[in-house]
Structures are given as C-alpha cells and as structure tokens.
Amino acid sequence: MHLRELSISEDLDLSCMGLSMKDKFEKYWLNSGVGDVQEYNTLFAFALILDPRYKLQSLKLCFEKLYNDQDAIVEVANVMFKLKKLFVEYMPKGRNNSTEASSCTSNPRISKRPKFNLADLDTKDSSDVSIKSKLDLYLEEPRLNRDA
C-alpha cells in the first residue's frame, strides 16, 4: 500500500500510521524546493545508485513514479551530474611530472631530432578511444540479485 493511500484510509489507525510515515519520509527524503516544488535528497539517490542491488535503473523507476516523464529524465541527469562531479573530486590525482622533469640534466651530445617509435602508435590509438571511469564501468555491470 502506498503512503498516500494509507494516509487517507478509512481505518483511523492506518491513517494515523500512514501520515506519520509520510512525514518521516518527507523529512529525510525531501529538501525544501522553490515554492511548492520538492527536491529529493541527492545523498539518498547516490546511496541507491551505489547499492549494487539497485543502481541507476531503480532511481529512474522511482523518479518516473514521482515525476512526469520529462521531469524524471531531468532529475536523473541532475543526480548523475552531481555523482560524476563528486567522483572526479575524489579520484586519485596523477603523479606530478614537473618534479621528475626538473631533476633531469641536459646532455649536449643527445641528438635534438625527434625519435620515431612504434609504441607511440599504440599510445595514439588508445588515446583516441573514450576512456570510461570506474563509475561508468560499475554502472554498466548488471545489478546483483536483491534476494542474494
């Protein structure tokens, strides 16, 4: 039974319980939006996506039930933008190559002409391919069985 249905039940006990549960749901899941618009807590959306039993498909389903189709698409995109932004912020930073370069000493006998190496071709080919983050790879994996 949905909380809305429960809160308007003819059974007084069920109605009171439904209203209480609905208040708690809104307290933890909703942020105050502009005017009458309520925004769902992004942190809970992150938790749902990062749970391997639910992932992004479940968030899409939830938003489709809460919003119209167009708003659901916008909300999912908004959550994904924030999640990717957070992921990038916490990604390990690459090594600082500037300290390595400054420690090299120059040798005047080394030729200044460019070197050709076939390994450069492999590097070029791999850099043309879109690199997926660990987050993208995780989201592409199938969901785990919820009963497991």
PDB file of C-alpha atoms in Angstrom:
ATOM      1  CA  MET A   1       0.000   0.000   0.000  1.00  0.00           C
ATOM      2  CA  HIS A   2       1.348   3.463  -0.856  1.00  0.00           C
ATOM      3  CA  LEU A   3       1.813   6.051   1.866  1.00  0.00           C
ATOM      4  CA  ARG A   4      -0.664   8.400   0.187  1.00  0.00           C
ATOM      5  CA  GLU A   5      -3.332   5.703   0.152  1.00  0.00           C
ATOM      6  CA  LEU A   6      -2.505   4.664   3.695  1.00  0.00           C
ATOM      7  CA  SER A   7      -2.759   8.244   4.998  1.00  0.00           C
ATOM      8  CA  ILE A   8      -6.321   8.625   3.644  1.00  0.00           C
ATOM      9  CA  SER A   9      -7.515   5.202   4.751  1.00  0.00           C
ATOM     10  CA  GLU A  10     -10.904   4.937   6.432  1.00  0.00           C
ATOM     11  CA  ASP A  11      -9.249   2.941   9.209  1.00  0.00           C
ATOM     12  CA  LEU A  12      -8.190   5.606  11.729  1.00  0.00           C
ATOM     13  CA  ASP A  13      -5.152   3.633  12.976  1.00  0.00           C
ATOM     14  CA  LEU A  14      -3.875   3.038   9.439  1.00  0.00           C
ATOM     15  CA  SER A  15      -4.491   6.664   8.530  1.00  0.00           C
ATOM     16  CA  CYS A  16      -2.507   7.938  11.552  1.00  0.00           C
ATOM     17  CA  MET A  17       0.306   5.490  10.865  1.00  0.00           C
ATOM     18  CA  GLY A  18       0.347   6.486   7.178  1.00  0.00           C
ATOM     19  CA  LEU A  19       0.528  10.192   7.998  1.00  0.00           C
ATOM     20  CA  SER A  20       3.341   9.588  10.477  1.00  0.00           C
ATOM     21  CA  MET A  21       5.293   7.501   7.963  1.00  0.00           C
ATOM     22  CA  LYS A  22       4.692  10.065   5.210  1.00  0.00           C
ATOM     23  CA  ASP A  23       6.007  12.871   7.451  1.00  0.00           C
ATOM     24  CA  LYS A  24       9.159  10.880   8.225  1.00  0.00           C
ATOM     25  CA  PHE A  25       9.645  10.013   4.561  1.00  0.00           C
ATOM     26  CA  GLU A  26       9.381  13.669   3.558  1.00  0.00           C
ATOM     27  CA  LYS A  27      11.674  14.748   6.401  1.00  0.00           C
ATOM     28  CA  TYR A  28      14.540  12.523   5.250  1.00  0.00           C
ATOM     29  CA  TRP A  29      13.942  12.305   1.515  1.00  0.00           C
ATOM     30  CA  LEU A  30      12.784  15.796   0.601  1.00  0.00           C
ATOM     31  CA  ASN A  31      14.682  19.061   0.589  1.00  0.00           C
ATOM     32  CA  SER A  32      12.710  22.277   0.552  1.00  0.00           C
ATOM     33  CA  GLY A  33      12.429  23.406  -3.024  1.00  0.00           C
ATOM     34  CA  VAL A  34      11.297  26.653  -4.557  1.00  0.00           C
ATOM     35  CA  GLY A  35       7.606  27.274  -3.938  1.00  0.00           C
ATOM     36  CA  ASP A  36       5.630  24.047  -3.980  1.00  0.00           C
ATOM     37  CA  VAL A  37       8.398  22.080  -5.701  1.00  0.00           C
ATOM     38  CA  GLN A  38      10.116  19.489  -3.527  1.00  0.00           C
ATOM     39  CA  GLU A  39      13.535  18.110  -4.404  1.00  0.00           C
ATOM     40  CA  TYR A  40      14.544  14.635  -3.348  1.00  0.00           C
ATOM     41  CA  ASN A  41      17.677  14.351  -1.255  1.00  0.00           C
ATOM     42  CA  THR A  42      20.616  13.735  -3.584  1.00  0.00           C
ATOM     43  CA  LEU A  43      22.545  11.810  -0.952  1.00  0.00           C
ATOM     44  CA  PHE A  44      19.842   9.140  -0.814  1.00  0.00           C
ATOM     45  CA  ALA A  45      19.841   8.986  -4.613  1.00  0.00           C
ATOM     46  CA  PHE A  46      23.624   8.392  -4.521  1.00  0.00           C
ATOM     47  CA  ALA A  47      23.124   5.603  -1.989  1.00  0.00           C
ATOM     48  CA  LEU A  48      20.519   3.955  -4.216  1.00  0.00           C
ATOM     49  CA  ILE A  49      22.774   4.150  -7.287  1.00  0.00           C
ATOM     50  CA  LEU A  50      25.806   2.828  -5.417  1.00  0.00           C
ATOM     51  CA  ASP A  51      23.864  -0.123  -3.980  1.00  0.00           C
ATOM     52  CA  PRO A  52      24.738  -2.946  -6.418  1.00  0.00           C
ATOM     53  CA  ARG A  53      21.248  -4.422  -5.996  1.00  0.00           C
ATOM     54  CA  TYR A  54      19.512  -1.309  -7.342  1.00  0.00           C
ATOM     55  CA  LYS A  55      21.832   1.001  -9.310  1.00  0.00           C
ATOM     56  CA  LEU A  56      20.673   3.646 -11.751  1.00  0.00           C
ATOM     57  CA  GLN A  57      17.720   1.682 -13.145  1.00  0.00           C
ATOM     58  CA  SER A  58      15.993   1.790  -9.760  1.00  0.00           C
ATOM     59  CA  LEU A  59      16.479   5.534  -9.415  1.00  0.00           C
ATOM     60  CA  LYS A  60      14.974   6.017 -12.871  1.00  0.00           C
ATOM     61  CA  LEU A  61      11.986   3.901 -11.888  1.00  0.00           C
ATOM     62  CA  CYS A  62      11.473   5.872  -8.656  1.00  0.00           C
ATOM     63  CA  PHE A  63      11.671   9.229 -10.415  1.00  0.00           C
ATOM     64  CA  GLU A  64       9.273   8.053 -13.136  1.00  0.00           C
ATOM     65  CA  LYS A  65       6.719   7.312 -10.405  1.00  0.00           C
ATOM     66  CA  LEU A  66       7.304  10.655  -8.666  1.00  0.00           C
ATOM     67  CA  TYR A  67       7.549  12.987 -11.661  1.00  0.00           C
ATOM     68  CA  ASN A  68       6.253  13.181 -15.205  1.00  0.00           C
ATOM     69  CA  ASP A  69       8.496  11.546 -17.816  1.00  0.00           C
ATOM     70  CA  GLN A  70      10.348  14.712 -18.837  1.00  0.00           C
ATOM     71  CA  ASP A  71      10.995  15.837 -15.247  1.00  0.00           C
ATOM     72  CA  ALA A  72      12.189  12.333 -14.338  1.00  0.00           C
ATOM     73  CA  ILE A  73      14.777  12.459 -17.124  1.00  0.00           C
ATOM     74  CA  VAL A  74      15.958  15.877 -15.948  1.00  0.00           C
ATOM     75  CA  GLU A  75      16.173  14.759 -12.313  1.00  0.00           C
ATOM     76  CA  VAL A  76      18.138  11.597 -13.164  1.00  0.00           C
ATOM     77  CA  ALA A  77      20.538  13.646 -15.305  1.00  0.00           C
ATOM     78  CA  ASN A  78      20.941  16.132 -12.446  1.00  0.00           C
ATOM     79  CA  VAL A  79      21.753  13.368  -9.945  1.00  0.00           C
ATOM     80  CA  MET A  80      24.207  11.740 -12.367  1.00  0.00           C
ATOM     81  CA  PHE A  81      25.936  15.077 -12.986  1.00  0.00           C
ATOM     82  CA  LYS A  82      26.387  15.567  -9.245  1.00  0.00           C
ATOM     83  CA  LEU A  83      27.569  11.974  -8.724  1.00  0.00           C
ATOM     84  CA  LYS A  84      30.155  12.237 -11.515  1.00  0.00           C
ATOM     85  CA  LYS A  85      31.310  15.593 -10.160  1.00  0.00           C
ATOM     86  CA  LEU A  86      31.765  14.020  -6.720  1.00  0.00           C
ATOM     87  CA  PHE A  87      33.537  11.017  -8.250  1.00  0.00           C
ATOM     88  CA  VAL A  88      36.000  13.260 -10.122  1.00  0.00           C
ATOM     89  CA  GLU A  89      36.654  15.267  -6.968  1.00  0.00           C
ATOM     90  CA  TYR A  90      37.692  12.136  -5.055  1.00  0.00           C
ATOM     91  CA  MET A  91      39.611  10.427  -7.874  1.00  0.00           C
ATOM     92  CA  PRO A  92      43.271   9.874  -7.042  1.00  0.00           C
ATOM     93  CA  LYS A  93      45.362  12.612  -8.555  1.00  0.00           C
ATOM     94  CA  GLY A  94      48.086  11.668 -11.063  1.00  0.00           C
ATOM     95  CA  ARG A  95      51.725  11.933 -10.199  1.00  0.00           C
ATOM     96  CA  ASN A  96      53.272  15.328 -10.575  1.00  0.00           C
ATOM     97  CA  ASN A  97      55.585  15.047 -13.578  1.00  0.00           C
ATOM     98  CA  SER A  98      57.071  18.504 -13.140  1.00  0.00           C
ATOM     99  CA  THR A  99      59.395  17.346 -10.350  1.00  0.00           C
ATOM    100  CA  GLU A 100      60.652  14.461 -12.473  1.00  0.00           C
ATOM    101  CA  ALA A 101      61.391  16.716 -15.420  1.00  0.00           C
ATOM    102  CA  SER A 102      63.308  19.239 -13.346  1.00  0.00           C
ATOM    103  CA  SER A 103      65.649  16.568 -11.988  1.00  0.00           C
ATOM    104  CA  CYS A 104      66.877  15.620 -15.488  1.00  0.00           C
ATOM    105  CA  THR A 105      70.202  17.068 -16.556  1.00  0.00           C
ATOM    106  CA  SER A 106      70.786  18.038 -20.139  1.00  0.00           C
ATOM    107  CA  ASN A 107      73.403  16.246 -22.210  1.00  0.00           C
ATOM    108  CA  PRO A 108      74.661  18.232 -25.201  1.00  0.00           C
ATOM    109  CA  ARG A 109      75.627  15.038 -27.062  1.00  0.00           C
ATOM    110  CA  ILE A 110      71.994  13.814 -27.256  1.00  0.00           C
ATOM    111  CA  SER A 111      70.538  14.443 -30.696  1.00  0.00           C
ATOM    112  CA  LYS A 112      67.793  17.058 -30.903  1.00  0.00           C
ATOM    113  CA  ARG A 113      65.955  15.347 -33.800  1.00  0.00           C
ATOM    114  CA  PRO A 114      62.625  13.696 -32.994  1.00  0.00           C
ATOM    115  CA  LYS A 115      62.604   9.970 -32.409  1.00  0.00           C
ATOM    116  CA  PHE A 116      60.100   7.637 -34.057  1.00  0.00           C
ATOM    117  CA  ASN A 117      58.919   4.713 -32.010  1.00  0.00           C
ATOM    118  CA  LEU A 118      56.201   2.215 -32.997  1.00  0.00           C
ATOM    119  CA  ALA A 119      54.996   2.166 -29.387  1.00  0.00           C
ATOM    120  CA  ASP A 120      53.864   5.756 -29.963  1.00  0.00           C
ATOM    121  CA  LEU A 121      51.329   4.411 -32.457  1.00  0.00           C
ATOM    122  CA  ASP A 122      49.800   2.162 -29.782  1.00  0.00           C
ATOM    123  CA  THR A 123      49.588   5.097 -27.395  1.00  0.00           C
ATOM    124  CA  LYS A 124      47.898   7.231 -30.046  1.00  0.00           C
ATOM    125  CA  ASP A 125      45.330   4.517 -30.823  1.00  0.00           C
ATOM    126  CA  SER A 126      44.462   4.007 -27.168  1.00  0.00           C
ATOM    127  CA  SER A 127      44.117   7.738 -26.530  1.00  0.00           C
ATOM    128  CA  ASP A 128      41.525   8.005 -29.313  1.00  0.00           C
ATOM    129  CA  VAL A 129      39.242   5.562 -27.507  1.00  0.00           C
ATOM    130  CA  SER A 130      36.851   7.043 -24.980  1.00  0.00           C
ATOM    131  CA  ILE A 131      38.165   6.223 -21.531  1.00  0.00           C
ATOM    132  CA  LYS A 132      35.498   5.126 -19.082  1.00  0.00           C
ATOM    133  CA  SER A 133      35.749   5.861 -15.401  1.00  0.00           C
ATOM    134  CA  LYS A 134      35.358   3.200 -12.745  1.00  0.00           C
ATOM    135  CA  LEU A 135      31.953   4.726 -12.034  1.00  0.00           C
ATOM    136  CA  ASP A 136      30.839   4.227 -15.655  1.00  0.00           C
ATOM    137  CA  LEU A 137      32.106   0.642 -15.623  1.00  0.00           C
ATOM    138  CA  TYR A 138      30.265  -0.028 -12.340  1.00  0.00           C
ATOM    139  CA  LEU A 139      27.017   1.362 -13.722  1.00  0.00           C
ATOM    140  CA  GLU A 140      27.289  -0.835 -16.828  1.00  0.00           C
ATOM    141  CA  GLU A 141      27.649  -4.012 -14.756  1.00  0.00           C
ATOM    142  CA  PRO A 142      24.430  -5.955 -14.151  1.00  0.00           C
ATOM    143  CA  ARG A 143      22.675  -5.446 -10.837  1.00  0.00           C
ATOM    144  CA  LEU A 144      23.094  -8.035  -8.117  1.00  0.00           C
ATOM    145  CA  ASN A 145      20.153 -10.225  -7.191  1.00  0.00           C
ATOM    146  CA  ARG A 146      18.242  -8.497  -4.384  1.00  0.00           C
ATOM    147  CA  ASP A 147      17.481 -11.846  -2.745  1.00  0.00           C
ATOM    148  CA  ALA A 148      21.138 -12.881  -2.531  1.00  0.00           C
TER     149      ALA A 148
END
